[in-house]
C-alpha positions as CSV (number, residue, x, y, z in Angstrom):
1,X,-26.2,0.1,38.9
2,X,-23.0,-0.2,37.1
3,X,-22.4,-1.7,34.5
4,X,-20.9,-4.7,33.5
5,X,-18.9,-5.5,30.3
6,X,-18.1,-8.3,28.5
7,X,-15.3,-9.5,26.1
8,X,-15.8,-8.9,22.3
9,X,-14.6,-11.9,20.7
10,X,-15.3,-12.7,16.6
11,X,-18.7,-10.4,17.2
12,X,-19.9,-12.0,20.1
13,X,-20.1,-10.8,23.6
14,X,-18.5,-13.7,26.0
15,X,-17.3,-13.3,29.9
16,X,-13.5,-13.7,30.8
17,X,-12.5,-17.1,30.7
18,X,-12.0,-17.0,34.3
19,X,-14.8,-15.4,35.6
20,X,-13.6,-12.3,37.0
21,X,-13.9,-8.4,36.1
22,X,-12.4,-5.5,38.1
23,X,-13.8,-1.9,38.8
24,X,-13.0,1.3,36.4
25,X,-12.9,4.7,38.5
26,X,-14.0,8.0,37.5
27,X,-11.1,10.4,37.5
28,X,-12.6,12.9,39.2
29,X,-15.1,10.9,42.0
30,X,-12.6,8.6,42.8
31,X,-15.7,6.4,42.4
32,X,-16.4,3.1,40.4
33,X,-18.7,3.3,37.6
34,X,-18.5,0.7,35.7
35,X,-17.2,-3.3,35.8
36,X,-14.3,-4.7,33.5
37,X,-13.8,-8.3,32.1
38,X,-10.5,-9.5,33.6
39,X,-9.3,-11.4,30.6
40,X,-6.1,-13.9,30.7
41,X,-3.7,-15.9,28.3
42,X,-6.8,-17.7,27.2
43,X,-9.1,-15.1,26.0
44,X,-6.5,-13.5,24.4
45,X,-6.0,-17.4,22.3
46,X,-9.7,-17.1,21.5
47,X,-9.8,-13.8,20.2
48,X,-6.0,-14.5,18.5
49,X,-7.8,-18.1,17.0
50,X,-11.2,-15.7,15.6
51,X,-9.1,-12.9,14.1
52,X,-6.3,-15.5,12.1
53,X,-9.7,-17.6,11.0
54,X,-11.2,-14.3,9.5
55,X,-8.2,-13.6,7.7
56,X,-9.0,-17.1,6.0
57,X,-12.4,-16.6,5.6
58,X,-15.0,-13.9,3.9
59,X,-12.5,-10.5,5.1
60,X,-10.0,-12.1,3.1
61,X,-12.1,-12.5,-0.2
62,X,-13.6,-9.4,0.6
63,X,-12.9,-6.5,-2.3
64,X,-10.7,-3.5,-1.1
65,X,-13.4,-1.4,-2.4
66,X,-16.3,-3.2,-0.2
67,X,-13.2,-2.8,2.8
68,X,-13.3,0.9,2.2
69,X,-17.2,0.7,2.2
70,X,-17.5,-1.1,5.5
71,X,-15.0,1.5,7.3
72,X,-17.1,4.6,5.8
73,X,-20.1,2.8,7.3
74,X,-18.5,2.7,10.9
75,X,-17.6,6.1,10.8
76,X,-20.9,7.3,10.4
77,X,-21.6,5.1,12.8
78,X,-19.6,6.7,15.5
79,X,-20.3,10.1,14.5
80,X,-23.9,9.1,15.0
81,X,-22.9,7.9,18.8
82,X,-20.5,10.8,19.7
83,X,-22.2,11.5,23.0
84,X,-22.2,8.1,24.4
85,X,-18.7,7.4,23.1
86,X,-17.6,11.1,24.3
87,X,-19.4,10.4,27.7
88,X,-18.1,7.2,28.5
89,X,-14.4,8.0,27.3
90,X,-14.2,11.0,29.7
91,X,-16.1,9.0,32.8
92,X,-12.8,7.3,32.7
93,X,-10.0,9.2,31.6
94,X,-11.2,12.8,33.5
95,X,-10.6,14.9,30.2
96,X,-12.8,17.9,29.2
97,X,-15.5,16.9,27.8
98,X,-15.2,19.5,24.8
99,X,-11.9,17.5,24.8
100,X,-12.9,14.4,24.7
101,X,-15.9,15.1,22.1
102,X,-13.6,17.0,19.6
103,X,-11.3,13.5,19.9
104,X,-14.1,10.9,19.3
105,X,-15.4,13.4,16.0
106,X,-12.1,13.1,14.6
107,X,-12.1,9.3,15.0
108,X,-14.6,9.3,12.5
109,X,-12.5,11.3,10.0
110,X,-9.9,8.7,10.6
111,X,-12.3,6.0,9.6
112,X,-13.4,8.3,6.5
113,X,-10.0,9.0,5.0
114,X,-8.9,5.1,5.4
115,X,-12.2,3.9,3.8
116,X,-11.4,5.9,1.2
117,X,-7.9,5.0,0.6
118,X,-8.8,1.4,0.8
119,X,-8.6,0.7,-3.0
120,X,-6.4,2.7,-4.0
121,X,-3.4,0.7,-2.2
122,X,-1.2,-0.3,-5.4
123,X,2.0,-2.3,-5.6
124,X,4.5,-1.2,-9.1
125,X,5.5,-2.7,-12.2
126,X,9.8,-2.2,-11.9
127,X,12.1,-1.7,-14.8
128,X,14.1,-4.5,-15.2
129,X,17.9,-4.8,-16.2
130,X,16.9,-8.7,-17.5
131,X,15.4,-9.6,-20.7
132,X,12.6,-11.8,-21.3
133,X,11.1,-11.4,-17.6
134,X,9.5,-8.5,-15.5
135,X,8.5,-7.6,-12.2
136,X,5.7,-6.2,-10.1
137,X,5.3,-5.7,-6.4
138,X,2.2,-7.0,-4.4
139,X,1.3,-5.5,-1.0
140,X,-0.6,-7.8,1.2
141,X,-2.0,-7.5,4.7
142,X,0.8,-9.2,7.8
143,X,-2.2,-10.5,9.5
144,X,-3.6,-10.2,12.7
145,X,-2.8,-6.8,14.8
146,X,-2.7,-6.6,18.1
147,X,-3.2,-2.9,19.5
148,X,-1.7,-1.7,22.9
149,X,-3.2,1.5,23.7
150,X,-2.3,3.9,27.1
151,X,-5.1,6.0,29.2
152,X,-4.7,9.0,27.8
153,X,-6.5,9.0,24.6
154,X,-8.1,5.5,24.2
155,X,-10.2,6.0,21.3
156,X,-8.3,8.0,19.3
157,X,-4.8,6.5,19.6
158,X,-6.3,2.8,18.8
159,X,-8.4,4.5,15.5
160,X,-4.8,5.4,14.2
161,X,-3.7,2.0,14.3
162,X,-7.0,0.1,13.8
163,X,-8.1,2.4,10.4
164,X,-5.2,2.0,8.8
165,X,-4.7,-1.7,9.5
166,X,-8.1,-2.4,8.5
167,X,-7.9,0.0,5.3
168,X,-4.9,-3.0,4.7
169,X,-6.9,-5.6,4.8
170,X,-5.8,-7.0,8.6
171,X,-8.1,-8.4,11.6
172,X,-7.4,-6.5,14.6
173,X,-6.9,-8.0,18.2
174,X,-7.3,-4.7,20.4
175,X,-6.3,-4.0,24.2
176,X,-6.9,-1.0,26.1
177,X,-5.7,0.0,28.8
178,X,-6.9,-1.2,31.9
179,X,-7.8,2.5,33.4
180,X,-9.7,3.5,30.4
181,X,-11.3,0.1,28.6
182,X,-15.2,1.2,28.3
183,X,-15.0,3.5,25.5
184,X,-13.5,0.6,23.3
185,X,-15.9,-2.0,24.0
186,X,-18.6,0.7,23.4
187,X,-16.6,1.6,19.9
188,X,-17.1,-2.6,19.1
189,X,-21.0,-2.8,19.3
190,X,-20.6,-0.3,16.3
191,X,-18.6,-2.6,14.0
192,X,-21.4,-5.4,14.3
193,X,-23.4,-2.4,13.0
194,X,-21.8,-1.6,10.7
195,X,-21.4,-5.2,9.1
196,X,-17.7,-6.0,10.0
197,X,-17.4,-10.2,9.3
198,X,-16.8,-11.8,13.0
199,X,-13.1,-11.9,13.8
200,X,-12.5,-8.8,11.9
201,X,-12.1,-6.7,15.4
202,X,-11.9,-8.2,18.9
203,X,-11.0,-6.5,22.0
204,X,-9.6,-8.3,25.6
205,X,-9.5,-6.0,28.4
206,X,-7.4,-6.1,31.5
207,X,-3.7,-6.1,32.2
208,X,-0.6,-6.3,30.8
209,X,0.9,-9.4,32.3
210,X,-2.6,-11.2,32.2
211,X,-3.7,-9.8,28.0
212,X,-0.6,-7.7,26.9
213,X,2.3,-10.7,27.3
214,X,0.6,-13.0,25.8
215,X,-1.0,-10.9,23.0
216,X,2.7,-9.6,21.9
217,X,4.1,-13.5,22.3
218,X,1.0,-15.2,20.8
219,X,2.0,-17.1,17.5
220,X,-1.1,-16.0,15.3
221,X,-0.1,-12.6,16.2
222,X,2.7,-11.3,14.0
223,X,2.6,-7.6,14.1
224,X,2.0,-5.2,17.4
225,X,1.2,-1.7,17.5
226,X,1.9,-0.1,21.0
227,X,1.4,3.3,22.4
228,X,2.8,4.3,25.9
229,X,5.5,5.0,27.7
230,X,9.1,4.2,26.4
231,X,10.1,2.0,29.1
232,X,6.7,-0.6,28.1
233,X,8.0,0.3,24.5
234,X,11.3,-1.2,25.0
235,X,9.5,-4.5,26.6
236,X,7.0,-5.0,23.8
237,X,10.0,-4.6,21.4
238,X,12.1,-6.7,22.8
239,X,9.4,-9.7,23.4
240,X,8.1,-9.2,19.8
241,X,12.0,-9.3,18.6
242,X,12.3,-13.0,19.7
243,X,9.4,-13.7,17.4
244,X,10.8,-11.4,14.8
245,X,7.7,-9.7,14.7
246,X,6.6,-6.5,13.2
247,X,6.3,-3.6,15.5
248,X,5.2,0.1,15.6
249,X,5.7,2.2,18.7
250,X,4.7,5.5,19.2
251,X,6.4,6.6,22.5
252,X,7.3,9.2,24.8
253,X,8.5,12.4,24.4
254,X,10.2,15.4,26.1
255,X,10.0,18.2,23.3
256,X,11.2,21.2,23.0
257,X,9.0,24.5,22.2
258,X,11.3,27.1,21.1
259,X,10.6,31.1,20.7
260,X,12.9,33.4,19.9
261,X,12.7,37.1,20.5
262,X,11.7,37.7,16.9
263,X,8.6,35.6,17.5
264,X,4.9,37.4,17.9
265,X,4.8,37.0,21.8
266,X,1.1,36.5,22.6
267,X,0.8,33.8,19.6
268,X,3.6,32.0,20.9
269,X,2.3,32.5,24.6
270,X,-1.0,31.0,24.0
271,X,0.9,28.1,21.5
272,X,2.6,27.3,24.4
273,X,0.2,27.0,27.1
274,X,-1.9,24.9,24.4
275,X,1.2,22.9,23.9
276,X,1.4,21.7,28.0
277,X,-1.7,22.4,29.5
278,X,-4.0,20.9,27.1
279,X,-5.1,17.3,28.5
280,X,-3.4,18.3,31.7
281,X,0.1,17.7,29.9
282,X,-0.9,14.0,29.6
283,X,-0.2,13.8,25.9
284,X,3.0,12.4,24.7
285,X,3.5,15.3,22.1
286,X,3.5,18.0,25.1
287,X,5.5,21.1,24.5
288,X,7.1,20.1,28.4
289,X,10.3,22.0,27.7
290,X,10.2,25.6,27.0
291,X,13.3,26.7,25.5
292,X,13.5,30.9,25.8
293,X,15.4,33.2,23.5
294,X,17.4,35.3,26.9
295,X,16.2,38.4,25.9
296,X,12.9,38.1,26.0
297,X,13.2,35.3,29.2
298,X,11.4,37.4,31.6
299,X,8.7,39.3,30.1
300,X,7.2,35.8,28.7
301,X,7.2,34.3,31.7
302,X,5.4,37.0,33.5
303,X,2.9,36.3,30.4
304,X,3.1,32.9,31.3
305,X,2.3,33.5,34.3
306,X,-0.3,35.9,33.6
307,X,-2.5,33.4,31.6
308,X,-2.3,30.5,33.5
309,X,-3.6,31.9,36.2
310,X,-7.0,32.7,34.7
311,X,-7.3,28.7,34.5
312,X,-10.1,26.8,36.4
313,X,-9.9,23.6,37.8
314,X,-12.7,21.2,39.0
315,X,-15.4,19.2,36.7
316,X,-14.5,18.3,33.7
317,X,-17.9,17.9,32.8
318,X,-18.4,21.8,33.2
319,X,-18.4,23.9,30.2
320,X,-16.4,26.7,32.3
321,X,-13.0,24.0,33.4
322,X,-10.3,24.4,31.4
323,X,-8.4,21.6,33.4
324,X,-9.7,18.1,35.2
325,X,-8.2,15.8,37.4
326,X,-4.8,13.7,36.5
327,X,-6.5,10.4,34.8
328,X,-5.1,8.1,37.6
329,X,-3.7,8.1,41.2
330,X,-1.0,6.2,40.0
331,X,-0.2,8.9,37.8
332,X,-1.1,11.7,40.2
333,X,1.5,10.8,42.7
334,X,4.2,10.6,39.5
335,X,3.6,14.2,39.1
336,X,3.8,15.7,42.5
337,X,7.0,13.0,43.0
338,X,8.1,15.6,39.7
339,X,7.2,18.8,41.5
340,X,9.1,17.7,44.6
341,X,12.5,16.5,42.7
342,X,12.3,19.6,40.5
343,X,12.1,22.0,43.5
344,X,15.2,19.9,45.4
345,X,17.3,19.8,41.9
346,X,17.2,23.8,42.1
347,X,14.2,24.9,39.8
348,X,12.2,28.0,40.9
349,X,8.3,27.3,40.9
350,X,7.2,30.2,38.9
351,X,3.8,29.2,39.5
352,X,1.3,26.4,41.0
353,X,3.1,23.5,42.0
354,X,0.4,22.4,44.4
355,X,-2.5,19.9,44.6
356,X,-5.8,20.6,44.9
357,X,-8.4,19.3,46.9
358,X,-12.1,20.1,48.6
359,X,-15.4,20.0,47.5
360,X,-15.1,21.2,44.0
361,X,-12.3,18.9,43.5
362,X,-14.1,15.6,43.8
363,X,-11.3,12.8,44.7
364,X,-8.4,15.3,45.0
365,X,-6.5,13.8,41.7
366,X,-5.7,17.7,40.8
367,X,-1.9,18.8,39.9
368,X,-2.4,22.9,39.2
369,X,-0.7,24.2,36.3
370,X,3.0,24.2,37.3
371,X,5.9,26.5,35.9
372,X,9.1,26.0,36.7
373,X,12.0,28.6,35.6
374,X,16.1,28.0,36.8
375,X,15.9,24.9,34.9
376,X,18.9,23.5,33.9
377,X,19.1,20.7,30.9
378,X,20.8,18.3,33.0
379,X,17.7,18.2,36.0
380,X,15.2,15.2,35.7
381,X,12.7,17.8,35.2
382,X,14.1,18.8,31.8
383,X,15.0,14.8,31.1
384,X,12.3,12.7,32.0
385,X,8.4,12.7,30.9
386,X,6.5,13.5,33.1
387,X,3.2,13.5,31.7
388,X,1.6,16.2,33.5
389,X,0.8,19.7,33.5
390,X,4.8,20.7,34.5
391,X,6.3,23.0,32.3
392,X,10.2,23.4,32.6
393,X,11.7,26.4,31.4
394,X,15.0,27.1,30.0
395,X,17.2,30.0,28.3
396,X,19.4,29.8,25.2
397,X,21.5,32.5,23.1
398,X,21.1,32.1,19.6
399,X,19.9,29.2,17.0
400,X,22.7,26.6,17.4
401,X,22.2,27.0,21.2
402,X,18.6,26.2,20.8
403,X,19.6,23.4,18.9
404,X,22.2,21.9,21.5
405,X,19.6,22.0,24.2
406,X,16.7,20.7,22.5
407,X,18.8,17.7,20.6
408,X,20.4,17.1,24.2
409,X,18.0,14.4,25.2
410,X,17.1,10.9,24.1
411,X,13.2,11.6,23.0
412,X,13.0,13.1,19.6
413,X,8.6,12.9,18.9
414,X,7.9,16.4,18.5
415,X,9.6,20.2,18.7
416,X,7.9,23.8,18.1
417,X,9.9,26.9,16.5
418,X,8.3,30.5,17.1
419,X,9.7,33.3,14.7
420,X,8.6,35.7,12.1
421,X,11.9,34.9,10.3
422,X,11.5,31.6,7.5
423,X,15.3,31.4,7.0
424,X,15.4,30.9,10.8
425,X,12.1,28.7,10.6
426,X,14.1,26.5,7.8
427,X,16.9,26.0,9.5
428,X,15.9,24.6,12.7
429,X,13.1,22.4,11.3
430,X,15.9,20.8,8.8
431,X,18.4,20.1,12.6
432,X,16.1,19.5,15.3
433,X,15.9,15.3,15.9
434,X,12.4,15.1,16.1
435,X,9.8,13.2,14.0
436,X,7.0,16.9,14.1
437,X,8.2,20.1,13.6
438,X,5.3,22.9,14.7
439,X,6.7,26.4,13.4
440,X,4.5,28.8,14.6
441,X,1.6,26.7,16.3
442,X,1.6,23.4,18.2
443,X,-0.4,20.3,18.3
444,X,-1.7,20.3,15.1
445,X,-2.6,16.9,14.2
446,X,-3.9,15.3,11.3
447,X,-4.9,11.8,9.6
448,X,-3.4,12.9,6.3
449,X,0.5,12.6,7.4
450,X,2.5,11.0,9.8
451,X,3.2,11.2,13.3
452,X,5.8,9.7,15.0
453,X,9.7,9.7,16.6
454,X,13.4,9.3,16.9
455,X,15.3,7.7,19.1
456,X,13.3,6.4,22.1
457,X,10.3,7.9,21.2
458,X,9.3,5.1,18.8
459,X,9.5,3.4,15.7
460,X,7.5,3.6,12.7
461,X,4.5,6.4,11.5
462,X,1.1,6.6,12.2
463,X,-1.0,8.7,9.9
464,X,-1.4,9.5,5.9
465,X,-0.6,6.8,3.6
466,X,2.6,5.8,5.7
467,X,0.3,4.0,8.1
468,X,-1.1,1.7,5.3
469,X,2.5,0.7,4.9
470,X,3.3,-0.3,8.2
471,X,0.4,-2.8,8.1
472,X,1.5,-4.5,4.7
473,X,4.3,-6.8,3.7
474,X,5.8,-6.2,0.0
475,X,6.1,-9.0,-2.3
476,X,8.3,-9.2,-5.2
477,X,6.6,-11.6,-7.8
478,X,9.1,-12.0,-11.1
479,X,7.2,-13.4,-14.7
480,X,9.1,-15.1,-17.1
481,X,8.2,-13.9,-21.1
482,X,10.5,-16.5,-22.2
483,X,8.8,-20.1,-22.8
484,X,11.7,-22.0,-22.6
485,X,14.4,-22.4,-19.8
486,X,18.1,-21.8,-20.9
487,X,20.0,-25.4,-19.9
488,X,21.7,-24.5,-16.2
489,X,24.5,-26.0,-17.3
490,X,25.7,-24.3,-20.6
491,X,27.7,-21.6,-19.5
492,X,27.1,-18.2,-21.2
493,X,29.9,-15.8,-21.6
């Protein structure tokens, strides 16, 4: 039987207000496995009402050091359920399970660092030009949260937001995407475990007219954090300007991998195919643009070439697939619409380009590893995300080539630089308009410093002690040493 989820509203579980639940499908059956509350405008005000009472209630008096204590509990807590979190996570977003199970470990160590950083959040004491008064800076929670998280990586992209708002002393109003919603609502049976006052996290699944509207535009809300695509970005943004809301978004991107002919070839080969390939190119930090040095074009694509056709397809619950299905057919279609407007803009298919079905292939949602050489920066291919496993190559002459082509686009998250040469390593990482720089490897992530873009691949940092930041307001509090007030209206000169 499948099952059937509920709501998680201030620790409780409770049905959609209106009675109605919709069907999650497993990438790679095609098949439902599980049923999803359909919430609306009024679950999301019951969940908004629980989270802005617990900021009024026992979180609130709560010590930052018993904060920190409560998050180091939870993250034992999910290390201790890895398989069912790692299971249920890839039943719906089709990832490797080695994938997926490296991902929900390191949500835990997200949940570590932040418990431990909890008290040791600090405002200043500032140096004053005045006499008789001085200053000190508080910083204090905004409030309730509300978390918008894509497909691709639930768990992990909502622990970067939810740790570090929770390490700030916020209540969190959470909702997942509508393709990949199970893992979450598993995740929140752990924080009643782990102690977590009711109203501290809440979670309302379903979609974004019906649970993401209203969450950005709800009044008890004043802060979103989003992850997606740029275009949902831009709407959130502008919806939660008209509130003059806080907002983070984490966006798209389009970046650049760079090797130059100075670079150790078979490093940067496998850094590269780790860069696209990994997920199935659904990550937003995917190397997707391959920019060549023209000397050494040819012979690493051949190597290109060479590797990725050792990849298997099929399961992604087999030990021996290095790549599953695309997580929806939504999304499937996308990419072969990609493959076909590459191919009629002029790009040579270097390799795969095709989709894959048959017995070993469950539902058919299977884009092979694509290559595609010719590529011009002006095609859609080298422009657009397309979150898949496309990789569009193209050839530069020197380093302020390199630069022009990878700078000529309106994404800026991440950008790799392959080259034995520092002074060369230095110099692009200080021009390229991006918010990661990988020199020599790709993809390397971690909770101690920040991740995020330029230009329409977000605002604001997730990660290190940035994060905190972005979930705190600063107040300025100014005491007066001075027990009298000097008459207002005896001028001074």
């Amino acid at each position: 039987m499948q099952p059937r989820y509920q709501l998680f509203i201030n620790n409780e579980w409770v049905d959609p207000s209106r009675g109605q639940w919709f069907e999650s499908l497993d990438p790679f059956t095609g098949e439902a496995w599980a049923e999803i509350p359909r919430g609306t405008r009024e679950d999301v005000d019951r969940a908004a009402q629980a989270a802005a009472a617990a900021m009024k209630g026992p979180w609130s008096k709560m010590s930052a050091t018993n904060r920190g204590m409560l998050l180091y509990k939870l993250a034992g807590l999910i290390e201790e359920n890895i398989d069912l979190l790692t299971e249920v996570e890839a039943r719906d977003n089709g990832k490797l399970r080695s994938e997926v199970r490296g991902q929900v470990g390191y949500v835990a160590k997200y949940f570590y660092y932040y418990a431990g950083m909890a008290d040791k959040i600090q405002g200043a004491v500032v140096p004053m030009d005045k006499p008789k008064v001085f200053n000190y800076t508080r910083l204090e929670p905004v409030g309730v949260v509300g978390t918008i998280t894509p497909w691709n990586s639930s768990l992990l992209l909502t622990a970067w937001k939810v740790a570090p708002a929770l390490c700030a002393g916020n209540a969190i109003v959470a909702k997942p995407s509508e393709h990949t919603s199970a893992s979450l609502l598993e995740l929140a049976r752990l924080f009643v475990k782990a102690g977590f006052p009711p109203g501290v996290f809440n979670v309302v699944t379903g979609f974004g007219r019906d649970v993401g509207e209203p969450l950005v535009e709800h009044p008890l809300v004043p802060m979103i954090a989003f992850t997606g695509g740029d275009e949902g970005g831009r709407r959130v943004n502008l919806a939660a300007a008209a509130h003059f809301k806080k907002v983070t978004l984490e966006l798209g991107g389009k970046s650049p991998n760079i090797v130059f002919d100075d670079a150790d070839l078979t490093n940067a080969a496998n850094g590269v195919i780790t860069g696209i390939f990994s997920a199935g190119g659904q990550t937003c930090m995917a190397g997707s643009r391959l920019l060549l040095q023209e000397s050494i074009h040819d012979e690493f694509v051949d190597r290109l070439v060479a590797i990725t056709s050792k990849a298997k397809l099929g399961d992604p619950a087999r030990s021996d697939v290095q790549m599953g299905p695309v997580a929806t057919r939504p999304q499937f279609e996308k990419v072969v619409d990609y493959i076909r407007i590459a191919r009629e803009d002029g790009a040579t298919c270097a390799f795969g380009g095709k989709t894959r079905s048959g017995a070993d292939y469950g539902a058919g949602q299977f884009v092979e590893p694509t290559i595609f050489t010719n590529v011009t920066n002006d095609m859609r291919i080298a422009q657009e995300e397309v979150f898949g496993p496309v990789l569009s190559v193209l050839k530069f002459k020197d380093e302020d080539d390199a630069l022009r082509i990878a700078n000529d686009i309106r994404f800026g998250l991440a950008a790799g630089v392959w080259t034995k040469s520092l002074h060369r390593a230095m110099y692009m990482s200080e021009r390229l308009q991006a918010g990661t720089v990988w020199i020599n490897n790709y993809r390397s992530t971690s909770f101690t410093t920040p991740f995020g873009g330029y230009k329409d691949s977000g605002l604001g940092r997730e990660g290190g002690t940035e994060a905190v930041k972005e979930f705190m307001e600063t107040k300025s509090v100014w005491v007066s040493t001075d027990l009298e007030m000097p008459d207002p209206f005896v001028r001074k000169y």
